[in-house]
Amino acid sequence: MKSLISAFCLAFCLLGAGASAFAEDRLGVREQDEMQRKLAIEAAPNGNDQPLATAGDLGVSKQLVVAVSEEPSTIEMNVAEALEPVTLDEVIQQQTVQPTLDQFGYDIFSVLTTTFAPVESIPVPLDYIIGPGDTFVVQLFSASDVQYTLVVSREGKLLVPEVGALQVAGLTFGEAKTLITESVNSIRIGVKTLVTLAELHTIQVMIVGEVSQPGAYTVSGLSSLLNALISSGGIKRTGSLRNIQVKRGGRVVADFDLYELLLKGIDTGNIYLRHGDIVFVPPVGQTISIAGEVQRPAIYELKNEATVEEVLKLSGGLLATAAKNKTQIERITDQGSYTLIQVDLSARGASIIMKNGDLIRVLPVLDKMDEVVLLSGHVLTPGAYQWQRGMRVSDLISSKEFLRLGAEFNVGFIERENRESKRSEVLYFNLGAALNKRGTASDLELSPRDQVHIFDTHSARAPQLADTVRKLKNQETGQDRAPIVSLKGHFKHGGEYPYQTGDRLLDLIDYSGGLRSGTELKYSILARTDFTTGRVELIRLELAKALDNRRGDHNPRLEPYDRIYLFDNKSNRSELLKDEIAQLRRQTPYGQLAPIVEAKGDVNLEGVYPLTPGMRVEDLIVASGGLKEEAYGAAASLSRQSLLDGEYSRTDLRDLSLMKSNTDLDDRTTILQPYDQLIVRRKPEWIDSPKYVTVEGEVIHPGRYRVDKRETLCGLMTRIGGFTEDAYLFGTAFFRESVRQREQRALDRLMEQMDDLLAEVHMSPGYQKADKLPSSQGTNDTFQVIKQLKPAKALGRLVIDMESAVVKCSETADLVLEDGDRIVVPKYLDEVSVAGQVYFPTSHKFQSDRAALDYINLSGGTKELAQREHAYIVQANGEVMTVRSRASTWGWLGSPSNVNVTPGSTIVVPLSVDRINGREFTQSWLDMFYKLTVSIASVDFLFTQ
Amino acid sequence: MIRLRNLVLSTILMLSGCGSMEQLIRVPSEPDNGTVLPYRTGLHQRSVHTFEPVQMENKLNERNIKPRVENIFVLLDQTEAMSAQYRGIPLSEYVKEITRRILRTLPMNIFSEQFYVFDDRANESASVQMSRDEVLTHSNTLEGFAVIGTRDLAKAVDKLTEKISGMKTRSAVVLVTSWDQISDDVVESVMRLRQSQHSKSGFVVKGTIEDWTSSNDEGVCIYVVGVGNRMSRTILDGPETCGFSIAGDKIAQPRDTAHFVERAFYLDPADSDGDGIYDYLDRCPATTPGRIVGYDGCDRFEELEGVNGK
């Protein structure tokens, strides 16, 4: 069914639009025939007879809907195109029109050929000529109604009951009706008579000439010429549609022009046929083809039409998109070749006389917007505007109301088509000046098809210019390079910019949004490529001089593909110039050195810089951002690579003075050579960060002091004026950051070891049967201990002999101060603390005749868990000594140790580790407890007072 | 106190027209010393068998390279310590050979060909004047002139200081000796030598920067050529002082000798128009100051419109 539908579609389209492929059309007819046959065969055996015409009708009506929605007309397509946003893009148009053309009008015969039959259900017209075989139905209405069905006899008589034979053949239906009625009425008064024709007689006609199936046809007596033609299968494409003749008795009674019917709806000549008529279709006459922008491109047969204008009328006229002045007529000359005649349909061309076989090509108008200007960018109403002669920027943007917030006033951009050179050009203008000073030179005059672009201040411009840049690149030639420059580095909006011929560096900076603050004014680089050699040359420019003299060397005119590098004072310049420097290296031929120099040391921006022509040491210093504050100006070294004979290289180290001119040494005006390396040193004794020492406690002037290099403790103490009477010099705590860090690292390591230890303990429950505690109990204790130890912080206390260091300034006791040192001088303390595993940990009054064990005993003696042999004293100055160390003989039982106890010290009796865990860990435990307790005990007194 | 056998102090006077100086040269007493000098295997492994000096005159003329100094003093250490053997040859022989090579390379067209030899044990008037050719070709005959008794190298430097201090011109002192000879005494003597040339220093305040130097055209640069072991620097070098040290074997080859001579005694090539391009590369020798030039020394950008902008 689908193919049938499509076939119908094709047929319909052909009729309606008159434009489709010839071949497809033929195909469609064939398919239709086949389909009908197929349907008939299928219907026959099961008796499921379906009227074929219905199927066909259905198909047509369906296709009607589908066809409209499926393929838009040419006009619709043209309008759809025009509805798109206006662009200035040009589309290349070949001079092509439709690839094929059909002969006009023949499609009428391709529909429903075989199912055609004269319509019987319509009223018979009164002028219908009655002939033998017509069947009348005569109804008589009176007291009793009678109906007769009467057939005209061969003699032409109608036998009406009670009336007799009436001669009706040759009469028209109307006359026959009157005759019958009157005859009946004359005999039977009061009878109402109704006469109708039931069946019509058939007539035989000959259809000859250029028709599909010529021959004799029996058709309904009510058939017209067209009916007969259609039922005969239609006219072949070789037959004329404009000169169909009906001959009756040797005379031509009708001359039918089908075009009149198809184009104007006039059917004069479409007469009713009579018996014995001959329909003759002569061969087709002169034809003209019309292709292109007309309503119905097709091949037309000519009758009376002679001029182009008349022929165009046949095709329904020109489309709006037709280029009237560019119509072509392709004609066969008398010499037997083709020629082309260019005609202007809007002028006299319309009256050109056509010739058989001409092909009229109506080309479309150029798909190109003219007389418009386009406005884009940061405006409220972007789009196309009408161009007028003398139009200026200020006419397009009549007021600032058009601009969106943040529009750039300093620069606007126009892409223009040069009509002479056929090249895109760019123009920049100052929008602010254009609006404020209308009509002046800065208010540029616009040309048709200009594209005016307004920037904004914040977004990147390179993407907005990308299209133009691409266009310029596409149109460049070897001699005529695209006017494009790249702005790199410290630009507001860097990227690729087109420029106008004659633009200079500062112009481009304006285009890119102006000079940014923080731009290095003394050093910027212009990289220029010589396109004949492909070599890159880097030129150093000074913006300060360019601003000073806008027409001088430092503000040069730009050339295609220049790269401009601007720098700031922070970012790495070498990195930005990396590609250019790599190119300099690549292009250096054998036997030469690449023009590259390097600055190292105390310059602001170390790195590799290009050796620009005439570069001196001072220029390199500028390039590298200047000397640092701490740089040593009196002497720097210049390492120079020399080539001897081009093969041997030697490195010379030259000393040069940066700040003064010195004829003995090289100075800052020394001309640099390739691969020179400038190394700037630091000023001797430069103090990066001053050193401070804090002194607290019992001194006359506590506070924060700045100390010089190599200043000692003694020097500082003397300077700040000494100690108060209460000062306990022996107990002075000296904290040093570097020491603290070392201690902290050691402590951390210890903690890690403890963690490992703990893990081990957990992993091996009941490691030794001899454990004094159940393993679970032991690990729990260990865990508790470690948790308490975790926050331990190192203090960084340095044990010093303050007494001899300060009072005597003894060289062995004195020490050089460091930044962050903290000196705390405590008050005199006459007490001794006892801590740890004693029964009553407390403090005791210092008495010189008491020794360590005495204090322990004063605190109630050691507990069961105490490890008495490991008791130790933390002296006030931070020193730690075990109680037994001084003892020549360890006599715990009875004889007290003779260890000296100083005021402010703490005596610690540690816990017996044996009681906690297996003996194998004792040493680790001990070490840890010792360190931690010391660090706590040694400073305890400082903060308790 | 070491008893030094002989110390040779040689002074070459520069720039014809300047005052004459004394000179004592001790050259090796090789019997086969003709125009072709014998190859010293110890000097350098890559050495050629004969020393053909590089002709520097053309380069110097072409590139317009001007001398840095007006006087060159070559101090050859021939004290007793120098008789120590290094690779089978006494150090003193290296000293003489290096000196000979430097002298042969040094272009003489702008220097006067006056060589003075003097004996500092005797009276200065015992000086004898010789030409360079005589110095170079008849070196063995110099034996008789060279015997000088002095206490040590430091004394010789002091002696030199005496000679130079009166001069108002720039000088280069080439001290050819062994590295070990640079003793504290020598360092002190060299310091005295330098100070004698910088006596006119003053104190100038320029803006916020205090500048202790005056622009002094007088000055002395001290170059140490060390022979023997492979050291390459001495404590005589300083960042703020003129001159440098170099190992003898690094300047033994003809091109290296020439390189040393050029570096030590000559300035960079001249740039008369101050555009930063050496004259010998400068195709446009009179560039307007302030113009940007290319590597050929010509204006990089063609037009120069106005001076004060639009």
PDB file of N, CA and C in Angstrom, chain A residues 58-100:
ATOM      1  N   LEU A  58      -9.257   6.904  -1.811  1.00  0.00           N
ATOM      2  CA  LEU A  58      -8.749   7.026  -0.452  1.00  0.00           C
ATOM      3  C   LEU A  58      -7.285   7.459  -0.472  1.00  0.00           C
ATOM      4  N   GLY A  59      -6.587   6.775  -1.358  1.00  0.00           N
ATOM      5  CA  GLY A  59      -5.146   7.085  -1.477  1.00  0.00           C
ATOM      6  C   GLY A  59      -4.938   8.536  -1.830  1.00  0.00           C
ATOM      7  N   VAL A  60      -5.673   9.001  -2.734  1.00  0.00           N
ATOM      8  CA  VAL A  60      -5.474  10.377  -3.179  1.00  0.00           C
ATOM      9  C   VAL A  60      -5.759  11.350  -2.056  1.00  0.00           C
ATOM     10  N   SER A  61      -6.908  11.101  -1.409  1.00  0.00           N
ATOM     11  CA  SER A  61      -7.277  12.067  -0.390  1.00  0.00           C
ATOM     12  C   SER A  61      -6.272  12.053   0.763  1.00  0.00           C
ATOM     13  N   LYS A  62      -5.799  10.851   1.049  1.00  0.00           N
ATOM     14  CA  LYS A  62      -4.782  10.798   2.100  1.00  0.00           C
ATOM     15  C   LYS A  62      -3.544  11.577   1.686  1.00  0.00           C
ATOM     16  N   GLN A  63      -3.146  11.326   0.470  1.00  0.00           N
ATOM     17  CA  GLN A  63      -1.923  11.951   0.003  1.00  0.00           C
ATOM     18  C   GLN A  63      -2.047  13.459  -0.029  1.00  0.00           C
ATOM     19  N   LEU A  64      -3.246  13.896  -0.224  1.00  0.00           N
ATOM     20  CA  LEU A  64      -3.454  15.325  -0.266  1.00  0.00           C
ATOM     21  C   LEU A  64      -2.934  15.971   1.016  1.00  0.00           C
ATOM     22  N   VAL A  65      -3.302  15.351   2.107  1.00  0.00           N
ATOM     23  CA  VAL A  65      -2.880  15.898   3.393  1.00  0.00           C
ATOM     24  C   VAL A  65      -1.372  15.775   3.548  1.00  0.00           C
ATOM     25  N   VAL A  66      -0.899  14.580   3.261  1.00  0.00           N
ATOM     26  CA  VAL A  66       0.525  14.316   3.499  1.00  0.00           C
ATOM     27  C   VAL A  66       1.388  15.169   2.597  1.00  0.00           C
ATOM     28  N   ALA A  67       0.957  15.298   1.361  1.00  0.00           N
ATOM     29  CA  ALA A  67       1.790  16.000   0.398  1.00  0.00           C
ATOM     30  C   ALA A  67       2.048  17.427   0.833  1.00  0.00           C
ATOM     31  N   VAL A  68       1.030  18.062   1.374  1.00  0.00           N
ATOM     32  CA  VAL A  68       1.197  19.450   1.767  1.00  0.00           C
ATOM     33  C   VAL A  68       2.220  19.567   2.894  1.00  0.00           C
ATOM     34  N   SER A  69       2.116  18.658   3.838  1.00  0.00           N
ATOM     35  CA  SER A  69       3.007  18.786   4.985  1.00  0.00           C
ATOM     36  C   SER A  69       4.421  18.298   4.658  1.00  0.00           C
ATOM     37  N   GLU A  70       4.551  17.468   3.651  1.00  0.00           N
ATOM     38  CA  GLU A  70       5.846  16.859   3.418  1.00  0.00           C
ATOM     39  C   GLU A  70       6.807  17.776   2.686  1.00  0.00           C
ATOM     40  N   GLU A  71       6.354  18.367   1.654  1.00  0.00           N
ATOM     41  CA  GLU A  71       7.301  19.120   0.841  1.00  0.00           C
ATOM     42  C   GLU A  71       6.857  20.560   0.709  1.00  0.00           C
ATOM     43  N   PRO A  72       7.602  21.478   1.359  1.00  0.00           N
ATOM     44  CA  PRO A  72       7.190  22.868   1.245  1.00  0.00           C
ATOM     45  C   PRO A  72       7.406  23.375  -0.176  1.00  0.00           C
ATOM     46  N   SER A  73       6.623  24.339  -0.522  1.00  0.00           N
ATOM     47  CA  SER A  73       6.760  24.878  -1.861  1.00  0.00           C
ATOM     48  C   SER A  73       8.013  25.729  -1.948  1.00  0.00           C
ATOM     49  N   THR A  74       8.356  26.084  -3.165  1.00  0.00           N
ATOM     50  CA  THR A  74       9.550  26.899  -3.363  1.00  0.00           C
ATOM     51  C   THR A  74       9.434  28.213  -2.627  1.00  0.00           C
ATOM     52  N   ILE A  75       8.256  28.757  -2.655  1.00  0.00           N
ATOM     53  CA  ILE A  75       8.061  30.047  -1.996  1.00  0.00           C
ATOM     54  C   ILE A  75       8.269  29.908  -0.505  1.00  0.00           C
ATOM     55  N   GLU A  76       7.702  28.841   0.029  1.00  0.00           N
ATOM     56  CA  GLU A  76       7.871  28.620   1.471  1.00  0.00           C
ATOM     57  C   GLU A  76       9.343  28.482   1.838  1.00  0.00           C
ATOM     58  N   MET A  77      10.036  27.778   0.992  1.00  0.00           N
ATOM     59  CA  MET A  77      11.459  27.585   1.294  1.00  0.00           C
ATOM     60  C   MET A  77      12.212  28.904   1.225  1.00  0.00           C
ATOM     61  N   ASN A  78      11.878  29.706   0.257  1.00  0.00           N
ATOM     62  CA  ASN A  78      12.544  31.001   0.139  1.00  0.00           C
ATOM     63  C   ASN A  78      12.286  31.866   1.355  1.00  0.00           C
ATOM     64  N   VAL A  79      11.057  31.847   1.803  1.00  0.00           N
ATOM     65  CA  VAL A  79      10.711  32.669   2.956  1.00  0.00           C
ATOM     66  C   VAL A  79      11.423  32.152   4.203  1.00  0.00           C
ATOM     67  N   ALA A  80      11.453  30.836   4.322  1.00  0.00           N
ATOM     68  CA  ALA A  80      12.115  30.252   5.492  1.00  0.00           C
ATOM     69  C   ALA A  80      13.578  30.680   5.546  1.00  0.00           C
ATOM     70  N   GLU A  81      14.159  30.747   4.384  1.00  0.00           N
ATOM     71  CA  GLU A  81      15.550  31.175   4.323  1.00  0.00           C
ATOM     72  C   GLU A  81      15.694  32.618   4.778  1.00  0.00           C
ATOM     73  N   ALA A  82      14.776  33.423   4.318  1.00  0.00           N
ATOM     74  CA  ALA A  82      14.844  34.848   4.638  1.00  0.00           C
ATOM     75  C   ALA A  82      14.579  35.110   6.105  1.00  0.00           C
ATOM     76  N   LEU A  83      13.887  34.187   6.769  1.00  0.00           N
ATOM     77  CA  LEU A  83      13.549  34.393   8.173  1.00  0.00           C
ATOM     78  C   LEU A  83      14.743  34.194   9.089  1.00  0.00           C
ATOM     79  N   GLU A  84      15.748  33.543   8.578  1.00  0.00           N
ATOM     80  CA  GLU A  84      16.929  33.339   9.420  1.00  0.00           C
ATOM     81  C   GLU A  84      17.585  34.688   9.702  1.00  0.00           C
ATOM     82  N   PRO A  85      18.388  34.750  10.803  1.00  0.00           N
ATOM     83  CA  PRO A  85      19.029  36.021  11.136  1.00  0.00           C
ATOM     84  C   PRO A  85      19.893  36.505   9.964  1.00  0.00           C
ATOM     85  N   VAL A  86      19.955  37.804   9.861  1.00  0.00           N
ATOM     86  CA  VAL A  86      20.697  38.371   8.750  1.00  0.00           C
ATOM     87  C   VAL A  86      22.189  38.159   8.968  1.00  0.00           C
ATOM     88  N   THR A  87      22.821  37.609   7.969  1.00  0.00           N
ATOM     89  CA  THR A  87      24.279  37.527   8.010  1.00  0.00           C
ATOM     90  C   THR A  87      24.794  38.102   6.709  1.00  0.00           C
ATOM     91  N   LEU A  88      26.087  38.329   6.725  1.00  0.00           N
ATOM     92  CA  LEU A  88      26.673  38.843   5.497  1.00  0.00           C
ATOM     93  C   LEU A  88      27.411  37.737   4.765  1.00  0.00           C
ATOM     94  N   ASP A  89      27.137  36.523   5.135  1.00  0.00           N
ATOM     95  CA  ASP A  89      27.838  35.428   4.490  1.00  0.00           C
ATOM     96  C   ASP A  89      27.440  35.363   3.028  1.00  0.00           C
ATOM     97  N   GLU A  90      28.399  35.050   2.228  1.00  0.00           N
ATOM     98  CA  GLU A  90      28.113  34.908   0.813  1.00  0.00           C
ATOM     99  C   GLU A  90      28.125  33.435   0.471  1.00  0.00           C
ATOM    100  N   VAL A  91      27.094  33.032  -0.287  1.00  0.00           N
ATOM    101  CA  VAL A  91      27.028  31.638  -0.685  1.00  0.00           C
ATOM    102  C   VAL A  91      27.349  31.576  -2.170  1.00  0.00           C
ATOM    103  N   ILE A  92      28.191  30.662  -2.507  1.00  0.00           N
ATOM    104  CA  ILE A  92      28.527  30.529  -3.919  1.00  0.00           C
ATOM    105  C   ILE A  92      27.349  29.888  -4.628  1.00  0.00           C
ATOM    106  N   GLN A  93      26.907  30.494  -5.746  1.00  0.00           N
ATOM    107  CA  GLN A  93      25.741  29.964  -6.443  1.00  0.00           C
ATOM    108  C   GLN A  93      26.147  29.536  -7.840  1.00  0.00           C
ATOM    109  N   GLN A  94      26.010  28.273  -8.089  1.00  0.00           N
ATOM    110  CA  GLN A  94      26.226  27.800  -9.451  1.00  0.00           C
ATOM    111  C   GLN A  94      25.019  28.215 -10.274  1.00  0.00           C
ATOM    112  N   GLN A  95      25.217  28.270 -11.589  1.00  0.00           N
ATOM    113  CA  GLN A  95      24.078  28.659 -12.437  1.00  0.00           C
ATOM    114  C   GLN A  95      23.227  27.437 -12.730  1.00  0.00           C
ATOM    115  N   THR A  96      22.857  26.759 -11.700  1.00  0.00           N
ATOM    116  CA  THR A  96      22.078  25.553 -11.944  1.00  0.00           C
ATOM    117  C   THR A  96      20.630  25.796 -11.589  1.00  0.00           C
ATOM    118  N   VAL A  97      19.760  25.121 -12.319  1.00  0.00           N
ATOM    119  CA  VAL A  97      18.343  25.149 -11.989  1.00  0.00           C
ATOM    120  C   VAL A  97      17.940  23.707 -11.739  1.00  0.00           C
ATOM    121  N   GLN A  98      16.718  23.342 -12.018  1.00  0.00           N
ATOM    122  CA  GLN A  98      16.294  21.976 -11.780  1.00  0.00           C
ATOM    123  C   GLN A  98      17.079  21.021 -12.684  1.00  0.00           C
ATOM    124  N   PRO A  99      17.344  19.871 -12.199  1.00  0.00           N
ATOM    125  CA  PRO A  99      18.096  18.929 -13.034  1.00  0.00           C
ATOM    126  C   PRO A  99      17.229  18.358 -14.173  1.00  0.00           C
ATOM    127  N   THR A 100      15.943  18.251 -13.945  1.00  0.00           N
ATOM    128  CA  THR A 100      15.091  17.687 -15.007  1.00  0.00           C
ATOM    129  C   THR A 100      13.816  18.516 -15.103  1.00  0.00           C
TER     130      THR A 100
END
